[in-house]
Coordinates of C-alpha atoms in Angstrom, one line a residue:
X14 CA 103.0 159.2 113.4
X15 CA 104.0 160.7 116.7
X16 CA 107.4 160.2 118.0
X17 CA 106.5 160.9 121.6
X18 CA 109.1 163.6 121.9
X19 CA 106.8 165.9 124.0
X20 CA 108.1 169.1 122.2
X21 CA 104.5 170.0 121.2
X22 CA 103.3 169.9 124.8
X23 CA 106.1 172.2 125.9
X24 CA 105.5 174.5 123.0
X25 CA 101.8 175.0 123.9
X26 CA 101.2 178.0 126.2
X27 CA 97.6 177.1 126.6
X28 CA 97.9 173.6 127.9
X29 CA 95.9 172.3 125.0
X30 CA 98.0 169.2 124.2
X31 CA 98.5 165.9 126.0
X32 CA 100.4 162.8 124.8
X33 CA 98.5 159.5 125.1
X34 CA 100.6 156.4 125.6
X35 CA 98.7 153.5 124.3
X36 CA 101.7 151.2 124.6
X37 CA 101.5 150.5 120.9
X38 CA 101.9 154.2 120.0
X39 CA 102.2 157.7 121.3
X40 CA 99.3 160.0 120.1
X41 CA 99.0 163.8 120.6
X42 CA 95.5 164.7 121.8
X43 CA 94.4 168.4 121.4
X44 CA 91.8 170.0 123.6
X45 CA 89.7 172.1 121.0
X46 CA 88.4 174.2 123.8
X47 CA 91.9 175.5 124.8
X48 CA 93.7 175.5 121.3
X49 CA 93.9 178.8 119.7
X50 CA 95.3 177.6 116.4
X51 CA 98.6 179.3 116.8
X52 CA 100.6 176.5 114.9
X53 CA 103.5 176.4 117.3
X54 CA 103.0 172.7 118.0
X55 CA 103.2 171.9 114.2
X56 CA 106.3 174.0 113.8
X57 CA 108.1 172.3 116.7
X58 CA 107.0 168.7 115.7
X59 CA 109.9 166.8 114.3
X60 CA 107.5 164.5 112.3
X61 CA 106.1 167.5 110.5
X62 CA 109.2 169.7 110.3
X63 CA 112.6 168.1 109.8
X64 CA 115.6 170.4 110.5
X65 CA 118.5 170.2 108.2
X66 CA 120.6 167.1 108.1
X67 CA 124.3 166.6 107.1
X68 CA 126.4 163.8 105.8
X69 CA 129.1 163.0 108.3
X70 CA 132.5 164.7 107.8
X71 CA 134.5 162.2 109.7
X72 CA 133.9 158.6 110.8
X73 CA 135.6 157.7 114.0
X74 CA 135.8 155.2 116.8
X75 CA 137.3 155.3 120.2
X76 CA 136.9 155.5 123.9
X77 CA 137.4 157.8 127.0
X78 CA 140.9 158.0 128.2
X79 CA 139.6 157.9 131.7
X80 CA 139.6 154.1 132.3
X81 CA 137.1 154.1 135.2
X82 CA 134.5 156.2 133.2
X83 CA 135.0 153.9 130.2
X84 CA 134.6 150.6 132.2
X85 CA 131.4 151.9 133.9
X86 CA 129.9 152.8 130.4
X87 CA 127.8 150.6 128.0
X88 CA 130.4 151.3 125.3
X89 CA 133.4 153.6 125.2
X90 CA 132.2 156.3 127.3
X91 CA 132.2 159.1 124.8
X92 CA 129.0 160.6 125.7
X93 CA 129.9 161.1 129.4
X94 CA 133.4 162.2 128.6
X95 CA 132.1 165.0 126.3
X96 CA 129.5 165.9 128.9
X97 CA 132.1 166.4 131.6
X98 CA 134.5 168.3 129.4
X99 CA 131.6 170.6 128.2
X100 CA 130.6 171.3 131.8
X101 CA 134.2 172.0 132.7
X102 CA 134.2 174.5 129.9
X103 CA 131.3 176.4 131.7
X104 CA 128.5 174.9 129.6
X105 CA 125.3 173.1 130.6
X106 CA 124.4 169.6 129.5
X107 CA 120.7 168.3 129.1
X108 CA 120.5 164.5 129.2
X109 CA 118.4 161.6 130.4
X110 CA 118.7 159.8 133.6
X111 CA 116.6 157.4 135.6
X112 CA 115.0 159.2 138.5
X113 CA 112.1 158.0 140.8
X114 CA 111.2 155.3 138.3
X115 CA 111.1 157.6 135.4
X116 CA 113.6 158.4 132.5
X117 CA 113.6 162.1 132.5
X118 CA 115.8 164.9 131.1
X119 CA 117.4 167.6 133.1
X120 CA 119.6 170.5 132.4
X121 CA 122.6 170.4 134.7
X122 CA 126.3 171.2 135.4
X123 CA 126.4 168.6 138.2
X124 CA 129.1 165.9 137.6
X125 CA 127.3 163.4 139.8
X126 CA 124.3 163.8 137.5
X127 CA 126.3 163.2 134.5
X128 CA 127.6 159.9 135.8
X129 CA 124.0 158.8 136.7
X130 CA 123.0 159.5 133.1
X131 CA 125.5 157.0 131.8
X132 CA 124.4 153.9 130.0
X133 CA 122.0 152.7 127.3
X134 CA 118.3 153.2 128.0
X135 CA 116.2 150.7 126.2
X136 CA 113.0 152.5 126.9
X137 CA 111.2 155.7 125.7
X138 CA 112.5 158.7 127.6
X139 CA 110.6 161.8 128.5
X140 CA 111.9 165.2 127.6
X141 CA 108.9 167.0 128.8
X142 CA 110.0 170.4 130.4
X143 CA 113.6 170.1 128.9
X144 CA 112.7 172.1 125.7
X145 CA 111.7 175.3 127.8
X146 CA 114.7 174.8 130.1
X147 CA 117.2 174.6 127.3
X148 CA 115.7 177.6 125.5
X149 CA 115.7 179.7 128.6
X150 CA 119.3 178.9 129.3
X151 CA 120.3 179.9 125.7
X152 CA 118.5 183.0 126.0
X153 CA 120.3 183.6 129.2
X154 CA 123.6 183.5 127.2
X155 CA 124.5 179.9 128.3
X156 CA 126.0 177.3 126.1
X157 CA 124.0 174.1 126.1
X158 CA 124.8 170.5 125.1
X159 CA 121.6 168.4 124.4
X160 CA 122.1 164.5 124.2
X161 CA 119.1 162.4 123.0
X162 CA 117.5 160.3 120.4
X163 CA 117.4 161.7 116.7
X164 CA 113.8 162.6 116.9
X165 CA 114.4 164.4 120.2
X166 CA 117.4 166.3 118.9
X167 CA 115.3 167.4 115.8
X168 CA 112.6 168.5 118.2
X169 CA 115.0 170.5 120.3
X170 CA 116.4 172.2 117.3
X171 CA 112.9 173.1 115.9
X172 CA 111.9 174.4 119.6
X173 CA 115.0 176.5 120.0
X174 CA 115.0 178.1 116.5
X175 CA 117.7 179.5 114.3
X176 CA 118.3 182.6 116.5
X177 CA 119.7 180.8 119.4
X178 CA 121.2 177.8 117.5
X179 CA 124.9 178.9 117.6
X180 CA 124.9 178.2 121.4
X181 CA 123.2 174.8 121.1
X182 CA 125.4 171.8 120.7
X183 CA 123.8 168.5 120.0
X184 CA 124.6 164.7 120.1
X185 CA 122.2 162.1 118.8
X186 CA 122.4 158.5 119.7
X187 CA 121.9 155.8 117.1
X188 CA 118.5 154.4 117.9
X189 CA 117.0 151.0 117.0
X190 CA 113.6 152.1 118.3
X191 CA 112.1 152.5 121.9
X192 CA 109.2 150.9 123.7
X193 CA 106.7 152.5 126.1
X194 CA 108.0 152.5 129.7
X195 CA 104.8 150.5 130.6
X196 CA 106.4 147.5 128.9
X197 CA 109.4 147.7 131.2
X198 CA 107.4 148.4 134.3
X199 CA 105.0 145.4 133.7
X200 CA 108.1 143.1 133.0
X201 CA 109.7 144.2 136.3
X202 CA 106.5 143.9 138.3
X203 CA 106.0 140.3 137.0
X204 CA 109.5 139.4 138.1
X205 CA 109.3 140.9 141.4
X206 CA 111.3 144.0 140.7
X207 CA 110.6 147.7 140.4
X208 CA 112.2 151.0 139.5
X209 CA 113.0 153.6 142.2
X210 CA 115.7 156.0 143.3
X211 CA 117.4 153.3 145.1
X212 CA 117.4 150.7 142.3
X213 CA 118.7 152.0 139.2
X214 CA 118.8 149.9 136.1
X215 CA 121.8 149.3 133.8
X216 CA 120.4 148.2 130.5
X217 CA 123.8 146.8 129.1
X218 CA 127.3 146.2 130.1
X219 CA 129.5 146.3 127.1
X220 CA 128.6 143.4 124.8
X221 CA 126.3 141.7 127.3
X222 CA 122.7 142.5 127.2
X223 CA 121.0 142.0 130.5
X224 CA 119.0 144.2 132.9
X225 CA 120.8 144.7 136.2
X226 CA 120.4 147.0 139.1
X227 CA 123.4 149.5 139.2
X228 CA 125.9 148.2 142.0
X229 CA 123.6 145.3 142.7
X230 CA 122.2 142.1 141.4
X231 CA 121.0 141.4 137.8
X232 CA 117.4 140.8 136.9
X233 CA 117.7 137.0 136.7
X234 CA 121.0 134.9 136.7
X235 CA 124.1 136.8 135.7
X236 CA 124.9 136.0 132.0
X237 CA 121.3 134.9 131.1
X238 CA 119.6 137.4 128.8
X239 CA 116.2 138.3 130.4
X240 CA 113.0 138.2 128.3
X241 CA 112.7 142.1 128.2
X242 CA 116.1 142.2 126.6
X243 CA 115.3 139.4 124.1
X244 CA 112.1 141.4 123.2
X245 CA 113.8 144.6 122.7
X246 CA 116.7 143.2 120.6
X247 CA 114.1 141.6 118.3
X248 CA 112.1 144.9 117.9
X249 CA 109.0 143.5 119.4
X250 CA 107.8 146.3 121.8
X251 CA 108.8 149.5 120.0
X252 CA 106.2 152.1 119.5
X253 CA 104.6 152.2 116.0
X254 CA 106.4 155.3 114.7
X255 CA 109.9 153.7 115.3
X256 CA 109.3 151.4 112.4
X257 CA 109.1 154.2 109.9
X258 CA 111.5 156.7 111.6
X259 CA 112.5 159.4 109.4
X260 CA 115.8 159.9 111.2
X261 CA 117.2 156.3 110.6
X262 CA 119.4 157.4 107.7
X263 CA 122.9 158.5 106.7
X264 CA 122.3 162.2 106.9
X265 CA 122.1 163.2 110.6
X266 CA 120.4 166.0 112.5
X267 CA 123.2 166.6 115.1
X268 CA 126.7 167.9 115.5
X269 CA 127.8 164.4 116.6
X270 CA 126.3 160.9 116.2
X271 CA 127.3 158.3 118.8
X272 CA 126.7 154.6 119.0
X273 CA 128.6 151.3 119.3
X274 CA 131.5 150.4 117.0
X275 CA 130.2 146.9 116.4
X276 CA 132.3 144.7 114.3
X277 CA 135.4 146.8 115.1
X278 CA 138.7 145.5 113.9
X279 CA 140.2 146.5 117.2
X280 CA 139.6 143.1 118.8
X281 CA 141.6 143.7 121.8
X282 CA 139.5 146.6 122.9
X283 CA 136.1 145.2 122.2
X284 CA 135.6 143.8 125.8
X285 CA 136.4 147.3 127.3
X286 CA 133.9 149.1 125.0
X287 CA 134.4 151.1 121.7
X288 CA 132.2 153.9 120.7
X289 CA 131.4 155.1 117.1
X290 CA 131.4 158.8 116.5
X291 CA 130.2 160.5 113.3
X292 CA 131.1 164.2 113.2
X293 CA 128.8 166.5 111.1
X294 CA 129.7 169.9 111.9
X295 CA 132.6 172.1 113.3
X296 CA 130.9 172.4 116.6
X297 CA 131.0 168.5 116.7
X298 CA 134.8 168.7 116.1
X299 CA 135.1 171.3 118.9
X300 CA 133.3 168.9 121.3
X301 CA 135.8 166.1 120.5
X302 CA 138.8 168.3 120.7
X303 CA 137.9 169.6 124.1
X304 CA 137.5 165.9 125.4
X305 CA 140.3 163.5 126.4
X306 CA 139.6 160.7 124.1
X307 CA 141.4 158.2 122.1
X308 CA 140.0 158.3 118.6
X309 CA 140.8 156.3 115.5
X310 CA 139.3 156.3 111.9
X311 CA 136.8 153.7 111.3
X312 CA 135.7 152.3 107.8
X313 CA 132.3 153.9 107.0
X314 CA 131.1 150.8 105.3
X315 CA 131.9 148.6 108.2
X316 CA 130.1 151.0 110.5
X317 CA 127.0 151.1 108.4
X318 CA 126.9 147.4 108.0
X319 CA 126.9 146.9 111.7
X320 CA 124.6 149.9 112.5
X321 CA 121.6 149.3 110.3
X322 CA 119.9 152.4 111.7
X323 CA 122.4 154.5 109.8
X324 CA 120.5 153.4 106.6
X325 CA 116.9 152.6 107.6
X326 CA 114.5 152.0 110.4
X327 CA 114.0 148.7 112.2
X328 CA 111.7 146.2 110.6
X329 CA 108.4 145.6 112.3
X330 CA 108.3 141.9 113.4
X331 CA 105.4 139.9 112.1
X332 CA 104.7 138.9 115.6
X333 CA 104.6 142.4 117.0
X334 CA 100.8 142.8 116.7
X335 CA 100.2 139.5 118.5
X336 CA 102.6 140.7 121.2
X337 CA 100.7 143.9 121.6
X338 CA 97.3 142.2 121.8
X339 CA 98.5 139.8 124.4
X340 CA 100.0 142.5 126.4
X341 CA 96.7 144.6 126.4
X342 CA 94.9 141.5 127.5
X343 CA 97.2 140.9 130.4
X344 CA 99.2 138.1 129.3
X345 CA 102.6 138.0 131.2
X346 CA 105.5 139.5 129.3
X347 CA 107.6 136.4 129.8
X348 CA 105.0 134.3 128.1
X349 CA 104.5 136.7 125.2
X350 CA 108.3 136.8 124.5
X351 CA 108.4 133.0 124.7
X352 CA 105.7 132.7 122.0
X353 CA 107.3 135.3 119.8
X354 CA 110.9 134.2 120.2
X355 CA 111.0 130.6 121.4
X356 CA 114.4 129.7 120.0
X357 CA 116.1 132.7 121.8
X358 CA 114.2 131.8 125.0
X359 CA 115.1 128.2 124.9
X360 CA 118.8 129.1 124.3
X361 CA 118.8 131.1 127.5
X362 CA 116.8 128.8 129.4
X363 CA 119.3 126.0 128.8
X364 CA 122.1 128.5 129.7
X365 CA 120.3 129.1 133.0
X366 CA 120.0 125.5 133.8
X367 CA 123.7 124.8 133.0
X368 CA 124.7 127.8 135.2
X369 CA 122.5 126.5 138.0
X370 CA 124.1 123.1 137.8
X371 CA 127.5 124.5 137.9
X372 CA 128.4 123.1 134.4
X373 CA 128.9 126.5 132.8
X374 CA 130.4 129.9 133.9
X375 CA 128.5 133.0 133.5

Protein backbone atom coordinates (compact mmCIF):
# COMPACT_ATOMS: atom_id res chain seq x y z
CA UNK A 1 0.00 0.00 0.00
CA UNK A 2 1.57 3.28 -1.18
CA UNK A 3 2.59 5.71 1.58
CA UNK A 4 2.68 8.70 -0.77
CA UNK A 5 6.28 9.48 0.20
CA UNK A 6 7.25 10.37 -3.42
CA UNK A 7 10.68 8.72 -3.11
CA UNK A 8 10.04 6.46 -6.11
CA UNK A 9 9.32 9.51 -8.28
CA UNK A 10 12.61 11.14 -7.22
CA UNK A 11 14.49 7.88 -7.80
CA UNK A 12 13.35 7.45 -11.41
CA UNK A 13 15.73 9.06 -13.91
CA UNK A 14 13.33 8.36 -16.76
CA UNK A 15 10.23 10.12 -15.44
CA UNK A 16 8.27 6.88 -15.57
CA UNK A 17 6.44 7.21 -12.24
CA UNK A 18 3.58 9.45 -11.15
CA UNK A 19 1.70 9.36 -7.84
CA UNK A 20 -2.09 9.43 -8.10
CA UNK A 21 -4.01 10.98 -5.20
CA UNK A 22 -7.49 9.42 -5.18
CA UNK A 23 -8.25 11.03 -1.78
CA UNK A 24 -8.80 7.56 -0.32
CA UNK A 25 -5.29 6.41 -1.19
CA UNK A 26 -2.09 7.26 -2.98
CA UNK A 27 -1.09 4.97 -5.84
CA UNK A 28 2.11 4.81 -7.88
CA UNK A 29 1.45 4.68 -11.63
CA UNK A 30 4.26 3.47 -13.90
CA UNK A 31 4.45 4.39 -17.58
CA UNK A 32 5.61 1.15 -19.29
CA UNK A 33 6.87 3.10 -22.30
CA UNK A 34 9.40 4.91 -20.10
CA UNK A 35 10.26 2.26 -17.48
CA UNK A 36 13.58 0.45 -18.10
CA UNK A 37 13.14 -2.05 -15.25
CA UNK A 38 16.13 -0.80 -13.22
CA UNK A 39 14.39 -1.47 -9.88
CA UNK A 40 15.55 1.74 -8.19
CA UNK A 41 11.98 2.62 -7.24
CA UNK A 42 11.52 -0.69 -5.43
CA UNK A 43 14.81 -0.30 -3.55
CA UNK A 44 13.74 3.17 -2.40
CA UNK A 45 10.13 2.37 -1.46
CA UNK A 46 9.67 2.25 2.35
CA UNK A 47 6.74 -0.14 1.89
CA UNK A 48 8.92 -2.67 0.07
CA UNK A 49 12.22 -2.10 1.90
CA UNK A 50 12.20 -1.22 5.60
CA UNK A 51 15.52 0.17 6.84
CA UNK A 52 16.84 -1.03 10.18
CA UNK A 53 14.93 0.13 13.24
CA UNK A 54 15.98 0.35 16.88
CA UNK A 55 14.44 0.31 20.33
CA UNK A 56 14.80 3.66 22.13
CA UNK A 57 17.85 3.99 24.35
CA UNK A 58 16.35 6.89 26.30
CA UNK A 59 12.80 8.09 26.98
CA UNK A 60 12.66 11.81 27.68
CA UNK A 61 10.22 14.69 27.90
CA UNK A 62 10.93 18.39 27.87
CA UNK A 63 10.89 21.71 26.08
CA UNK A 64 13.03 24.40 24.49
CA UNK A 65 14.53 26.82 27.00
CA UNK A 66 13.80 29.63 24.54
CA UNK A 67 10.41 30.67 25.93
CA UNK A 68 9.21 32.46 22.80
CA UNK A 69 10.06 29.44 20.66
CA UNK A 70 8.31 27.10 23.06
CA UNK A 71 5.16 29.19 23.25
CA UNK A 72 4.89 29.53 19.47
CA UNK A 73 5.17 25.75 18.98
CA UNK A 74 2.43 23.12 19.02
CA UNK A 75 4.16 21.30 21.85
CA UNK A 76 7.51 21.89 23.58
CA UNK A 77 9.39 23.26 20.57
CA UNK A 78 12.05 20.54 20.41
CA UNK A 79 12.01 20.07 16.62
CA UNK A 80 12.60 23.76 15.91
CA UNK A 81 15.17 24.16 18.69
CA UNK A 82 17.15 21.17 17.40
CA UNK A 83 16.89 22.49 13.83
CA UNK A 84 18.23 25.90 14.83
CA UNK A 85 21.11 24.36 16.78
CA UNK A 86 21.97 22.08 13.85
CA UNK A 87 22.06 25.02 11.44
CA UNK A 88 24.21 26.96 13.93
CA UNK A 89 26.70 24.05 13.78
CA UNK A 90 26.96 24.56 9.99
CA UNK A 91 24.48 21.84 9.07
CA UNK A 92 21.49 21.93 6.74
CA UNK A 93 17.91 21.06 7.71
CA UNK A 94 15.24 19.53 5.47
CA UNK A 95 11.73 19.93 6.88
CA UNK A 96 8.19 20.77 5.83
CA UNK A 97 6.49 24.15 5.75
CA UNK A 98 3.38 25.52 4.10
CA UNK A 99 4.20 27.62 1.06
CA UNK A 100 1.87 28.82 -1.67
CA UNK A 101 -0.95 26.59 -0.49
CA UNK A 102 1.21 23.45 -0.42
CA UNK A 103 3.02 21.54 2.30
CA UNK A 104 6.48 21.02 0.80
CA UNK A 105 9.96 20.12 2.04
CA UNK A 106 12.98 22.36 1.56
CA UNK A 107 16.66 22.01 2.39
CA UNK A 108 17.80 25.15 4.15
CA UNK A 109 20.03 26.94 6.62
CA UNK A 110 17.62 29.89 6.84
CA UNK A 111 16.44 30.56 10.41
CA UNK A 112 13.25 32.28 9.20
CA UNK A 113 12.24 29.17 7.25
CA UNK A 114 12.79 27.00 10.31
CA UNK A 115 10.30 29.14 12.25
CA UNK A 116 7.80 28.90 9.36
CA UNK A 117 8.14 25.13 9.56
CA UNK A 118 6.94 25.12 13.18
CA UNK A 119 3.75 23.39 14.18
CA UNK A 120 1.78 20.22 13.53
CA UNK A 121 0.56 19.59 9.99
CA UNK A 122 -2.54 17.44 9.94
CA UNK A 123 -2.35 16.79 6.22
CA UNK A 124 -0.10 14.69 3.97
CA UNK A 125 3.04 16.65 3.10
CA UNK A 126 4.97 16.39 -0.17
CA UNK A 127 8.73 15.62 -0.07
CA UNK A 128 9.07 15.48 -3.89
CA UNK A 129 12.48 16.82 -4.84
CA UNK A 130 13.78 16.73 -1.26
CA UNK A 131 15.36 13.29 -1.62
CA UNK A 132 17.61 14.39 -4.48
CA UNK A 133 18.43 17.67 -2.72
CA UNK A 134 19.50 15.90 0.46
CA UNK A 135 21.59 13.30 -1.36
CA UNK A 136 23.38 15.97 -3.39
CA UNK A 137 24.15 17.94 -0.22
CA UNK A 138 25.54 14.82 1.47
CA UNK A 139 27.63 14.02 -1.60
CA UNK A 140 29.01 17.55 -1.34
CA UNK A 141 30.24 16.91 2.20
CA UNK A 142 27.38 18.62 4.07
CA UNK A 143 25.70 17.32 7.22
CA UNK A 144 21.91 17.16 6.87
CA UNK A 145 19.09 16.81 9.40
CA UNK A 146 15.87 15.44 7.89
CA UNK A 147 12.61 15.81 9.86
CA UNK A 148 9.52 13.98 8.63
CA UNK A 149 6.98 11.24 9.20
CA UNK A 150 8.34 7.73 9.85
CA UNK A 151 7.58 6.55 6.29
CA UNK A 152 9.35 9.63 4.89
CA UNK A 153 12.39 9.06 7.12
CA UNK A 154 12.53 5.42 5.98
CA UNK A 155 12.30 6.54 2.36
CA UNK A 156 15.07 9.11 2.85
CA UNK A 157 17.37 6.52 4.40
CA UNK A 158 16.69 4.14 1.52
CA UNK A 159 17.28 6.89 -1.04
CA UNK A 160 20.53 8.12 0.51
CA UNK A 161 21.99 4.65 1.07
CA UNK A 162 24.57 3.39 3.54
CA UNK A 163 27.57 5.15 1.98
CA UNK A 164 26.29 8.61 2.92
CA UNK A 165 24.39 7.61 6.07
CA UNK A 166 26.95 8.88 8.58
CA UNK A 167 26.24 12.51 7.63
CA UNK A 168 22.45 12.11 7.60
CA UNK A 169 20.66 12.84 10.90
CA UNK A 170 16.98 11.93 11.17
CA UNK A 171 14.00 12.85 13.34
CA UNK A 172 10.67 11.11 12.88
CA UNK A 173 7.41 12.51 14.20
CA UNK A 174 4.87 10.24 15.89
CA UNK A 175 2.09 10.00 13.32
CA UNK A 176 -1.57 9.04 13.71
CA UNK A 177 -2.10 9.10 9.94
CA UNK A 178 -2.46 11.80 7.31
CA UNK A 179 -5.24 12.82 4.91
CA UNK A 180 -4.95 13.91 1.31
CA UNK A 181 -4.56 17.71 1.11
CA UNK A 182 -7.66 17.65 -1.10
CA UNK A 183 -9.80 17.09 2.01
CA UNK A 184 -8.40 20.18 3.75
CA UNK A 185 -8.65 22.24 0.57
CA UNK A 186 -12.34 21.35 0.10
CA UNK A 187 -13.13 22.07 3.76
CA UNK A 188 -11.50 25.50 3.57
CA UNK A 189 -13.27 26.36 0.32
CA UNK A 190 -16.62 25.40 1.84
CA UNK A 191 -15.99 27.63 4.86
CA UNK A 192 -14.91 30.60 2.75
CA UNK A 193 -11.20 30.22 3.45
CA UNK A 194 -8.14 29.21 1.48
CA UNK A 195 -4.45 28.42 1.65
CA UNK A 196 -1.96 30.96 0.37
CA UNK A 197 1.39 32.52 1.19
CA UNK A 198 -0.39 35.21 3.19
CA UNK A 199 -2.65 32.86 5.12
CA UNK A 200 -0.60 30.20 6.89
CA UNK A 201 -2.50 27.64 8.93
CA UNK A 202 -1.62 26.63 12.47
CA UNK A 203 -3.26 23.26 13.04
CA UNK A 204 -2.91 23.20 16.79
CA UNK A 205 -1.97 25.40 19.70
CA UNK A 206 -0.73 23.34 22.65
CA UNK A 207 -3.65 21.19 23.84
CA UNK A 208 -6.27 23.00 21.74
CA UNK A 209 -7.08 21.50 18.36
CA UNK A 210 -8.41 24.11 15.96
CA UNK A 211 -7.43 25.41 12.54
CA UNK A 212 -6.27 29.00 12.71
CA UNK A 213 -4.46 31.38 10.41
CA UNK A 214 -1.05 32.26 11.81
CA UNK A 215 -1.15 35.70 13.38
CA UNK A 216 -4.82 36.04 12.47
CA UNK A 217 -8.24 34.61 13.11
CA UNK A 218 -9.32 31.05 13.74
CA UNK A 219 -11.32 29.07 11.20
CA UNK A 220 -14.56 29.41 13.13
CA UNK A 221 -15.07 30.78 16.63
CA UNK A 222 -12.06 30.65 18.95
CA UNK A 223 -12.26 27.64 21.26
CA UNK A 224 -14.71 25.72 19.06
CA UNK A 225 -13.18 22.70 17.36
CA UNK A 226 -13.85 22.85 13.61
CA UNK A 227 -15.19 19.87 11.65
CA UNK A 228 -11.86 19.18 9.93
CA UNK A 229 -10.14 18.82 13.31
CA UNK A 230 -12.95 16.56 14.54
CA UNK A 231 -12.56 14.40 11.44
CA UNK A 232 -8.79 14.21 11.75
CA UNK A 233 -8.78 13.28 15.43
CA UNK A 234 -11.28 10.49 14.77
CA UNK A 235 -9.18 9.07 11.93
CA UNK A 236 -11.87 9.51 9.26
CA UNK A 237 -9.89 11.09 6.40
CA UNK A 238 -6.52 9.28 6.53
CA UNK A 239 -5.29 7.65 3.34
CA UNK A 240 -5.73 3.88 3.23
CA UNK A 241 -2.11 2.92 3.90
CA UNK A 242 -2.09 4.73 7.24
CA UNK A 243 -4.36 2.12 8.82
CA UNK A 244 -1.75 -0.59 8.20
CA UNK A 245 1.38 1.53 8.76
CA UNK A 246 4.43 -0.66 9.31
CA UNK A 247 6.24 2.14 11.18
CA UNK A 248 3.65 2.59 13.95
CA UNK A 249 5.56 0.44 16.43
CA UNK A 250 8.06 0.55 19.28
CA UNK A 251 11.16 0.12 17.13
CA UNK A 252 11.92 3.41 15.35
CA UNK A 253 13.65 4.22 12.04
CA UNK A 254 15.24 7.51 13.13
CA UNK A 255 17.90 8.90 15.43
CA UNK A 256 15.21 10.68 17.49
CA UNK A 257 11.44 10.29 17.63
CA UNK A 258 9.46 13.38 18.68
CA UNK A 259 5.85 13.72 19.74
CA UNK A 260 3.67 15.09 22.51
CA UNK A 261 4.18 14.04 26.11
CA UNK A 262 0.48 13.40 26.64
CA UNK A 263 -0.49 12.45 30.18
CA UNK A 264 2.67 13.97 31.64
CA UNK A 265 2.87 14.21 35.40
CA UNK A 266 4.37 17.70 34.96
CA UNK A 267 0.94 19.30 35.28
CA UNK A 268 2.29 22.83 35.76
CA UNK A 269 4.02 22.67 32.37
CA UNK A 270 1.26 21.10 30.25
CA UNK A 271 -0.29 24.40 29.18
CA UNK A 272 3.11 25.63 27.96
CA UNK A 273 3.76 22.49 25.92
CA UNK A 274 5.79 19.35 26.65
CA UNK A 275 7.46 17.28 23.95
CA UNK A 276 8.25 13.57 24.07
CA UNK A 277 11.69 12.56 22.79
CA UNK A 278 12.84 8.98 22.20
CA UNK A 279 16.57 8.63 21.51
CA UNK A 280 17.63 5.65 19.40
CA UNK A 281 21.26 6.40 18.50
CA UNK A 282 24.42 8.26 19.47
CA UNK A 283 23.65 10.74 16.70
CA UNK A 284 20.33 11.36 18.43
CA UNK A 285 22.14 12.08 21.69
CA UNK A 286 24.45 14.43 19.80
CA UNK A 287 21.45 16.39 18.49
CA UNK A 288 20.03 16.84 22.00
CA UNK A 289 23.38 17.75 23.53
CA UNK A 290 23.96 20.57 21.04
CA UNK A 291 20.54 22.09 21.80
CA UNK A 292 19.48 24.26 24.76
CA UNK A 293 16.70 22.09 26.18
CA UNK A 294 15.12 21.22 29.50
CA UNK A 295 14.91 17.41 29.47
CA UNK A 296 13.58 15.01 32.08
CA UNK A 297 13.03 11.25 32.10
CA UNK A 298 9.56 9.96 31.24
CA UNK A 299 8.04 6.60 32.12
CA UNK A 300 8.01 4.50 28.91
CA UNK A 301 4.75 2.81 29.86
CA UNK A 302 3.02 6.17 30.33
CA UNK A 303 4.43 7.49 27.05
CA UNK A 304 3.25 4.45 25.08
CA UNK A 305 -0.17 4.45 26.74
CA UNK A 306 -0.71 8.05 25.64
CA UNK A 307 0.85 7.67 22.17
CA UNK A 308 -0.84 4.61 20.71
CA UNK A 309 1.13 4.80 17.45
CA UNK A 310 4.22 3.71 19.37
CA UNK A 311 2.50 0.30 19.37
CA UNK A 312 0.15 0.03 16.40
CA UNK A 313 -1.46 2.00 13.56
CA UNK A 314 -4.68 3.96 13.90
CA UNK A 315 -7.85 1.90 13.61
CA UNK A 316 -9.91 2.47 10.49
CA UNK A 317 -13.29 3.92 11.59
CA UNK A 318 -16.33 1.98 10.42
CA UNK A 319 -17.74 5.24 9.00
CA UNK A 320 -14.66 5.92 6.89
CA UNK A 321 -15.90 4.34 3.65
CA UNK A 322 -19.18 6.23 3.89
CA UNK A 323 -17.24 9.45 4.51
CA UNK A 324 -15.11 8.87 1.41
CA UNK A 325 -18.11 7.94 -0.75
CA UNK A 326 -19.85 11.14 0.25
CA UNK A 327 -16.73 13.21 -0.36
CA UNK A 328 -16.37 11.82 -3.88
CA UNK A 329 -20.03 12.59 -4.54
CA UNK A 330 -19.61 16.24 -3.56
CA UNK A 331 -21.27 16.20 -0.13
CA UNK A 332 -19.96 19.06 2.02
CA UNK A 333 -17.28 18.11 4.54
CA UNK A 334 -19.20 19.68 7.44
CA UNK A 335 -22.19 17.47 6.68
CA UNK A 336 -20.07 14.33 6.29
CA UNK A 337 -18.37 14.87 9.65
CA UNK A 338 -21.73 15.57 11.31
CA UNK A 339 -23.06 12.25 10.00
CA UNK A 340 -20.00 10.33 11.16
CA UNK A 341 -19.42 12.08 14.51
CA UNK A 342 -22.77 13.57 15.63
CA UNK A 343 -21.93 13.66 19.36
CA UNK A 344 -18.64 15.52 18.89
CA UNK A 345 -20.25 17.96 16.48
CA UNK A 346 -23.18 18.58 18.84
CA UNK A 347 -20.79 19.22 21.73
CA UNK A 348 -18.96 21.97 19.84
CA UNK A 349 -22.17 23.39 18.38
CA UNK A 350 -23.49 23.90 21.92
CA UNK A 351 -20.18 25.49 22.91
CA UNK A 352 -20.37 27.80 19.88
CA UNK A 353 -23.88 28.94 20.88
CA UNK A 354 -22.88 29.53 24.51
CA UNK A 355 -19.86 31.56 23.40
CA UNK A 356 -22.03 33.62 21.05
CA UNK A 357 -24.45 34.37 23.90
CA UNK A 358 -21.61 35.35 26.21
CA UNK A 359 -22.44 32.53 28.61
CA UNK A 360 -19.06 30.84 28.20
CA UNK A 361 -15.48 31.97 27.76
CA UNK A 362 -13.39 30.48 24.90
